Amino acid sequence: MSTYTHIKVPAGEKVTIKDGEIQSPDKPIVGFIEGDGIGPDIWKASKHIFDSAVKHVFGGKKEIAWMEIYAGEKANQVCGSYLPEETLEAIREFGVAIKGPLTTPIGGGFRSLNVSLRQLLDLYACVRPVRHFPGVPSPVKRPGDVDMVIFRENTEDVYSGLELESNTPESKKLVDFCKQEFGWDIRPASGIGIKPISPEGTKRIVRAAINYAIKNNRKSVTLVHKGNIMKFTEGAFMNWGYELVKEEFSDVAVSWEDCNGDPGDKILVKDTIADIFLQQILTRPKEFEVVATMNLNGDYMSDALAAQVGGIGIAPGANINYETGASLFEATHGTAPKYANLDKVNPSSVILSGVLMFDHLGWSEVAEAIVAALSKTYESKIVTYDFARLMDGATEVKCSEFAEAVVKNL
Ligand code: NAP
């Protein structure tokens, strides 16, 4: 076991991975980063629900050994760095962690702490389930038709930070190189970003999406891309995805082209262009179940879909490397600084990220108990301000009171 300067390792055991399956002990050590801004409020509320649900289900036979790890403003205060090396080491060593939102320090040397965490730990799959809970206000007529899981690739694409600023010697050098080598005319003062999409990166995210569909009895996987225009990046993503179906999944899955849209009892792997997809998730969301896409598309799509079922205050997320088992579950909204320490905001995004974490640990009874209690609370219209302002007859409660109501409904 590594030694840590600031992290105190509690009594408990490590979560491990064997033959691709997560092995959870009775007292797993789980890291938590409470987060900045509204982070401490929503973390406290969520932890109360997590511990109560575990106790409710296992009657004290199992429990989470929480281990505080640091990132963001608190890390800077405690460890003198916004993203201490020992935080990364602890996630690598103990495998599972959950976090609240983090402020990105301006001039702190990071593009974004969240993006850095995902890239440094190679958490290549950003998993965002999107479903509706009855009673939650939504801007669409039939939010219940949305029940999708997005697998967004986390490490490549224009998102990976390979950018050169306009009018710098570096960008000018690249502009000249492109002219000399490829005859490309790029305006000299352009800022430039690079969009790498690799066969390995594509295949591991599509593999994760198909494996999820198999495990969860889903009928289709849709590859979303803009390959009609960006042929060698987004188009290649689609081609490599279909190639993978043939190479590794031909007994359980089939591509649209190979079955003419009739997959029998196999999983149908199809593709759609990103702009059409954004229309169809509004007009016929039932046609999509599991979605695999690249980093930037996935970013837009997850938030657009979240809006259909109640907004980012309720959207959970997980960042996973299925080979190493390293995973980081997280609120998908930001730090909402104007509400910090007011005990006001909706903790549902962290709560539902915890539900994903319990599923990942194989404690699905706990996940189900939390979902049931949460649904009951929404249906009884006991909600935080964000939902209350959109609902008739709601009882508006504080963040901590909402957690208390969920615990009562367990
Ligand atoms: P934000 O913190 O997500 O807040 C935007 C708005 O969303 C809030 O003003 C609030 O809307 C609503 N909101 C967010 N979380 C909510 C919750 N739990 N319950 C209810 N409503 C919620 O976005 P931002 O203001 O653009 O970003 C603030 C900081 O967060 C930035 O430093 C950014 O870099 C960081 N950030 C971090 C993450 C992350 O850690 N994953 C993600 C995004 C942004 P109303 O004002 O309408 O009430």
mmCIF file of N, CA and C in Angstrom, residues 107-187:
data_model
loop_
_atom_site.group_PDB
_atom_site.id
_atom_site.type_symbol
_atom_site.label_atom_id
_atom_site.label_comp_id
_atom_site.label_asym_id
_atom_site.label_seq_id
_atom_site.Cartn_x
_atom_site.Cartn_y
_atom_site.Cartn_z
ATOM 1 N N GLY A 107 -5.501 30.201 -14.719
ATOM 2 C CA GLY A 107 -4.046 30.358 -14.658
ATOM 3 C C GLY A 107 -3.377 29.314 -13.789
ATOM 4 N N GLY A 108 -4.112 28.253 -13.422
ATOM 5 C CA GLY A 108 -3.524 27.224 -12.554
ATOM 6 C C GLY A 108 -2.769 26.153 -13.326
ATOM 7 N N GLY A 109 -2.638 26.341 -14.631
ATOM 8 C CA GLY A 109 -1.886 25.371 -15.419
ATOM 9 C C GLY A 109 -2.744 24.220 -15.913
ATOM 10 N N PHE A 110 -4.065 24.261 -15.600
ATOM 11 C CA PHE A 110 -4.946 23.193 -16.059
ATOM 12 C C PHE A 110 -5.988 23.770 -17.005
ATOM 13 N N ARG A 111 -6.250 23.069 -18.062
ATOM 14 C CA ARG A 111 -7.362 23.444 -18.932
ATOM 15 C C ARG A 111 -8.656 23.241 -18.155
ATOM 16 N N SER A 112 -8.779 22.081 -17.529
ATOM 17 C CA SER A 112 -9.907 21.779 -16.640
ATOM 18 C C SER A 112 -9.477 20.627 -15.749
ATOM 19 N N LEU A 113 -9.797 20.743 -14.455
ATOM 20 C CA LEU A 113 -9.426 19.662 -13.535
ATOM 21 C C LEU A 113 -10.141 18.372 -13.906
ATOM 22 N N ASN A 114 -11.407 18.517 -14.333
ATOM 23 C CA ASN A 114 -12.182 17.320 -14.672
ATOM 24 C C ASN A 114 -11.584 16.605 -15.874
ATOM 25 N N VAL A 115 -11.241 17.402 -16.899
ATOM 26 C CA VAL A 115 -10.661 16.803 -18.100
ATOM 27 C C VAL A 115 -9.308 16.179 -17.746
ATOM 28 N N SER A 116 -8.521 16.870 -16.892
ATOM 29 C CA SER A 116 -7.204 16.331 -16.496
ATOM 30 C C SER A 116 -7.365 15.009 -15.764
ATOM 31 N N LEU A 117 -8.320 14.943 -14.824
ATOM 32 C CA LEU A 117 -8.538 13.693 -14.079
ATOM 33 C C LEU A 117 -8.852 12.541 -15.030
ATOM 34 N N ARG A 118 -9.723 12.819 -15.990
ATOM 35 C CA ARG A 118 -10.113 11.760 -16.943
ATOM 36 C C ARG A 118 -8.922 11.327 -17.780
ATOM 37 N N GLN A 119 -8.137 12.303 -18.246
ATOM 38 C CA GLN A 119 -7.026 11.953 -19.139
ATOM 39 C C GLN A 119 -5.887 11.287 -18.384
ATOM 40 N N LEU A 120 -5.523 11.823 -17.201
ATOM 41 C CA LEU A 120 -4.380 11.272 -16.465
ATOM 42 C C LEU A 120 -4.657 9.852 -15.970
ATOM 43 N N LEU A 121 -5.931 9.557 -15.673
ATOM 44 C CA LEU A 121 -6.270 8.208 -15.196
ATOM 45 C C LEU A 121 -6.743 7.315 -16.348
ATOM 46 N N ASP A 122 -6.717 7.864 -17.561
ATOM 47 C CA ASP A 122 -7.179 7.155 -18.754
ATOM 48 C C ASP A 122 -8.588 6.579 -18.550
ATOM 49 N N LEU A 123 -9.458 7.407 -17.957
ATOM 50 C CA LEU A 123 -10.860 6.983 -17.746
ATOM 51 C C LEU A 123 -11.595 7.251 -19.057
ATOM 52 N N TYR A 124 -11.469 6.331 -19.986
ATOM 53 C CA TYR A 124 -11.835 6.643 -21.368
ATOM 54 C C TYR A 124 -13.334 6.647 -21.644
ATOM 55 N N ALA A 125 -14.115 6.013 -20.760
ATOM 56 C CA ALA A 125 -15.557 5.979 -21.025
ATOM 57 C C ALA A 125 -16.297 6.916 -20.077
ATOM 58 N N CYS A 126 -16.948 7.916 -20.642
ATOM 59 C CA CYS A 126 -17.824 8.770 -19.834
ATOM 60 C C CYS A 126 -19.237 8.220 -20.034
ATOM 61 N N VAL A 127 -19.783 7.640 -19.000
ATOM 62 C CA VAL A 127 -21.077 6.962 -19.101
ATOM 63 C C VAL A 127 -22.147 7.859 -18.493
ATOM 64 N N ARG A 128 -23.128 8.233 -19.310
ATOM 65 C CA ARG A 128 -24.174 9.147 -18.832
ATOM 66 C C ARG A 128 -25.556 8.540 -19.116
ATOM 67 N N PRO A 129 -26.167 7.881 -18.147
ATOM 68 C CA PRO A 129 -27.531 7.386 -18.343
ATOM 69 C C PRO A 129 -28.513 8.556 -18.271
ATOM 70 N N VAL A 130 -29.501 8.540 -19.135
ATOM 71 C CA VAL A 130 -30.498 9.607 -19.130
ATOM 72 C C VAL A 130 -31.883 8.980 -19.126
ATOM 73 N N ARG A 131 -32.614 9.147 -18.034
ATOM 74 C CA ARG A 131 -33.971 8.614 -17.940
ATOM 75 C C ARG A 131 -34.815 9.585 -17.122
ATOM 76 N N HIS A 132 -36.111 9.411 -17.231
ATOM 77 C CA HIS A 132 -36.993 10.346 -16.527
ATOM 78 C C HIS A 132 -37.579 9.717 -15.281
ATOM 79 N N PHE A 133 -37.705 10.516 -14.243
ATOM 80 C CA PHE A 133 -38.411 10.067 -13.039
ATOM 81 C C PHE A 133 -39.769 10.751 -13.005
ATOM 82 N N PRO A 134 -40.863 9.970 -12.845
ATOM 83 C CA PRO A 134 -42.193 10.576 -12.810
ATOM 84 C C PRO A 134 -42.232 11.708 -11.776
ATOM 85 N N GLY A 135 -42.850 12.807 -12.179
ATOM 86 C CA GLY A 135 -42.978 13.933 -11.260
ATOM 87 C C GLY A 135 -41.923 15.004 -11.502
ATOM 88 N N VAL A 136 -40.806 14.639 -12.126
ATOM 89 C CA VAL A 136 -39.755 15.643 -12.364
ATOM 90 C C VAL A 136 -40.164 16.523 -13.551
ATOM 91 N N PRO A 137 -40.124 17.857 -13.362
ATOM 92 C CA PRO A 137 -40.571 18.736 -14.448
ATOM 93 C C PRO A 137 -39.668 18.639 -15.678
ATOM 94 N N SER A 138 -40.304 18.680 -16.853
ATOM 95 C CA SER A 138 -39.543 18.546 -18.100
ATOM 96 C C SER A 138 -40.157 19.456 -19.161
ATOM 97 N N PRO A 139 -39.352 19.950 -20.112
ATOM 98 C CA PRO A 139 -39.900 20.816 -21.164
ATOM 99 C C PRO A 139 -40.549 20.038 -22.304
ATOM 100 N N VAL A 140 -40.475 18.705 -22.309
ATOM 101 C CA VAL A 140 -41.078 17.953 -23.423
ATOM 102 C C VAL A 140 -42.346 17.224 -22.959
ATOM 103 N N LYS A 141 -43.158 16.797 -23.960
ATOM 104 C CA LYS A 141 -44.459 16.196 -23.642
ATOM 105 C C LYS A 141 -44.344 14.818 -23.024
ATOM 106 N N ARG A 142 -43.419 14.001 -23.560
ATOM 107 C CA ARG A 142 -43.312 12.628 -23.061
ATOM 108 C C ARG A 142 -41.874 12.309 -22.639
ATOM 109 N N PRO A 143 -41.438 12.915 -21.520
ATOM 110 C CA PRO A 143 -40.049 12.688 -21.097
ATOM 111 C C PRO A 143 -39.767 11.224 -20.773
ATOM 112 N N GLY A 144 -40.831 10.467 -20.456
ATOM 113 C CA GLY A 144 -40.671 9.050 -20.131
ATOM 114 C C GLY A 144 -40.171 8.225 -21.312
ATOM 115 N N ASP A 145 -40.272 8.783 -22.528
ATOM 116 C CA ASP A 145 -39.780 8.061 -23.712
ATOM 117 C C ASP A 145 -38.248 8.049 -23.780
ATOM 118 N N VAL A 146 -37.614 8.920 -22.993
ATOM 119 C CA VAL A 146 -36.142 8.981 -23.015
ATOM 120 C C VAL A 146 -35.589 7.978 -22.008
ATOM 121 N N ASP A 147 -34.850 7.006 -22.503
ATOM 122 C CA ASP A 147 -34.194 6.046 -21.602
ATOM 123 C C ASP A 147 -32.938 5.563 -22.337
ATOM 124 N N MET A 148 -31.910 6.368 -22.250
ATOM 125 C CA MET A 148 -30.684 6.095 -23.034
ATOM 126 C C MET A 148 -29.466 6.106 -22.131
ATOM 127 N N VAL A 149 -28.421 5.465 -22.601
ATOM 128 C CA VAL A 149 -27.135 5.564 -21.915
ATOM 129 C C VAL A 149 -26.100 5.985 -22.949
ATOM 130 N N ILE A 150 -25.488 7.140 -22.699
ATOM 131 C CA ILE A 150 -24.479 7.656 -23.631
ATOM 132 C C ILE A 150 -23.099 7.182 -23.197
ATOM 133 N N PHE A 151 -22.352 6.615 -24.123
ATOM 134 C CA PHE A 151 -20.938 6.297 -23.907
ATOM 135 C C PHE A 151 -20.121 7.300 -24.706
ATOM 136 N N ARG A 152 -19.579 8.277 -23.993
ATOM 137 C CA ARG A 152 -18.797 9.337 -24.646
ATOM 138 C C ARG A 152 -17.312 9.041 -24.471
ATOM 139 N N GLU A 153 -16.564 9.067 -25.571
ATOM 140 C CA GLU A 153 -15.124 8.826 -25.489
ATOM 141 C C GLU A 153 -14.491 10.034 -24.792
ATOM 142 N N ASN A 154 -13.620 9.770 -23.814
ATOM 143 C CA ASN A 154 -13.151 10.839 -22.932
ATOM 144 C C ASN A 154 -11.740 11.343 -23.192
ATOM 145 N N THR A 155 -10.988 10.715 -24.097
ATOM 146 C CA THR A 155 -9.561 11.037 -24.136
ATOM 147 C C THR A 155 -9.071 11.590 -25.480
ATOM 148 N N GLU A 156 -9.930 11.588 -26.498
ATOM 149 C CA GLU A 156 -9.453 12.021 -27.821
ATOM 150 C C GLU A 156 -10.220 13.248 -28.313
ATOM 151 N N ASP A 157 -10.208 13.457 -29.641
ATOM 152 C CA ASP A 157 -11.027 14.482 -30.277
ATOM 153 C C ASP A 157 -10.435 15.887 -30.062
ATOM 154 N N VAL A 158 -11.091 16.892 -30.589
ATOM 155 C CA VAL A 158 -10.606 18.270 -30.412
ATOM 156 C C VAL A 158 -10.581 18.656 -28.937
ATOM 157 N N TYR A 159 -11.192 17.844 -28.105
ATOM 158 C CA TYR A 159 -11.285 18.068 -26.673
ATOM 159 C C TYR A 159 -9.979 17.747 -25.946
ATOM 160 N N SER A 160 -9.041 17.073 -26.634
ATOM 161 C CA SER A 160 -7.894 16.565 -25.889
ATOM 162 C C SER A 160 -6.841 17.625 -25.611
ATOM 163 N N GLY A 161 -7.091 18.857 -26.024
ATOM 164 C CA GLY A 161 -6.232 19.948 -25.592
ATOM 165 C C GLY A 161 -5.055 20.237 -26.515
ATOM 166 N N LEU A 162 -5.048 19.638 -27.721
ATOM 167 C CA LEU A 162 -3.949 19.914 -28.648
ATOM 168 C C LEU A 162 -4.314 21.158 -29.453
ATOM 169 N N GLU A 163 -4.035 22.314 -28.887
ATOM 170 C CA GLU A 163 -4.436 23.575 -29.506
ATOM 171 C C GLU A 163 -3.288 24.563 -29.542
ATOM 172 N N LEU A 164 -3.222 25.354 -30.592
ATOM 173 C CA LEU A 164 -2.214 26.409 -30.670
ATOM 174 C C LEU A 164 -2.930 27.754 -30.828
ATOM 175 N N GLU A 165 -2.482 28.726 -30.040
ATOM 176 C CA GLU A 165 -3.133 30.037 -30.024
ATOM 177 C C GLU A 165 -2.841 30.812 -31.311
ATOM 178 N N SER A 166 -3.823 31.601 -31.705
ATOM 179 C CA SER A 166 -3.687 32.441 -32.898
ATOM 180 C C SER A 166 -2.440 33.337 -32.818
ATOM 181 N N ASN A 167 -1.801 33.514 -33.965
ATOM 182 C CA ASN A 167 -0.699 34.477 -34.082
ATOM 183 C C ASN A 167 0.496 34.206 -33.184
ATOM 184 N N THR A 168 0.730 32.952 -32.851
ATOM 185 C CA THR A 168 1.939 32.618 -32.083
ATOM 186 C C THR A 168 2.945 31.985 -33.041
ATOM 187 N N PRO A 169 4.210 31.960 -32.661
ATOM 188 C CA PRO A 169 5.197 31.313 -33.549
ATOM 189 C C PRO A 169 4.806 29.863 -33.826
ATOM 190 N N GLU A 170 4.217 29.180 -32.812
ATOM 191 C CA GLU A 170 3.865 27.759 -32.978
ATOM 192 C C GLU A 170 2.750 27.595 -34.017
ATOM 193 N N SER A 171 1.701 28.447 -33.903
ATOM 194 C CA SER A 171 0.590 28.279 -34.849
ATOM 195 C C SER A 171 1.050 28.646 -36.259
ATOM 196 N N LYS A 172 1.913 29.663 -36.350
ATOM 197 C CA LYS A 172 2.403 30.055 -37.681
ATOM 198 C C LYS A 172 3.239 28.931 -38.300
ATOM 199 N N LYS A 173 4.029 28.262 -37.438
ATOM 200 C CA LYS A 173 4.855 27.159 -37.913
ATOM 201 C C LYS A 173 3.976 26.037 -38.482
ATOM 202 N N LEU A 174 2.877 25.761 -37.770
ATOM 203 C CA LEU A 174 1.979 24.687 -38.229
ATOM 204 C C LEU A 174 1.272 25.094 -39.527
ATOM 205 N N VAL A 175 0.874 26.368 -39.604
ATOM 206 C CA VAL A 175 0.223 26.863 -40.823
ATOM 207 C C VAL A 175 1.182 26.699 -42.013
ATOM 208 N N ASP A 176 2.440 27.086 -41.802
ATOM 209 C CA ASP A 176 3.441 26.973 -42.883
ATOM 210 C C ASP A 176 3.657 25.506 -43.264
ATOM 211 N N PHE A 177 3.757 24.654 -42.246
ATOM 212 C CA PHE A 177 3.978 23.221 -42.474
ATOM 213 C C PHE A 177 2.837 22.633 -43.316
ATOM 214 N N CYS A 178 1.615 23.004 -42.948
ATOM 215 C CA CYS A 178 0.449 22.463 -43.669
ATOM 216 C C CYS A 178 0.456 22.935 -45.125
ATOM 217 N N LYS A 179 0.896 24.167 -45.354
ATOM 218 C CA LYS A 179 0.965 24.696 -46.722
ATOM 219 C C LYS A 179 2.028 23.936 -47.528
ATOM 220 N N GLN A 180 3.219 23.809 -46.888
ATOM 221 C CA GLN A 180 4.332 23.158 -47.603
ATOM 222 C C GLN A 180 4.058 21.682 -47.884
ATOM 223 N N GLU A 181 3.583 20.980 -46.868
ATOM 224 C CA GLU A 181 3.462 19.521 -46.984
ATOM 225 C C GLU A 181 2.188 19.062 -47.685
ATOM 226 N N PHE A 182 1.083 19.794 -47.423
ATOM 227 C CA PHE A 182 -0.214 19.320 -47.947
ATOM 228 C C PHE A 182 -0.883 20.297 -48.910
ATOM 229 N N GLY A 183 -0.295 21.489 -49.059
ATOM 230 C CA GLY A 183 -0.907 22.498 -49.917
ATOM 231 C C GLY A 183 -2.173 23.093 -49.313
ATOM 232 N N TRP A 184 -2.311 22.997 -47.981
ATOM 233 C CA TRP A 184 -3.526 23.526 -47.346
ATOM 234 C C TRP A 184 -3.378 25.019 -47.095
ATOM 235 N N ASP A 185 -4.409 25.772 -47.484
ATOM 236 C CA ASP A 185 -4.390 27.217 -47.216
ATOM 237 C C ASP A 185 -5.169 27.495 -45.931
ATOM 238 N N ILE A 186 -4.450 27.752 -44.869
ATOM 239 C CA ILE A 186 -5.102 28.110 -43.597
ATOM 240 C C ILE A 186 -4.778 29.576 -43.345
ATOM 241 N N ARG A 187 -5.779 30.360 -42.967
ATOM 242 C CA ARG A 187 -5.513 31.788 -42.722
ATOM 243 C C ARG A 187 -4.402 31.922 -41.683
#
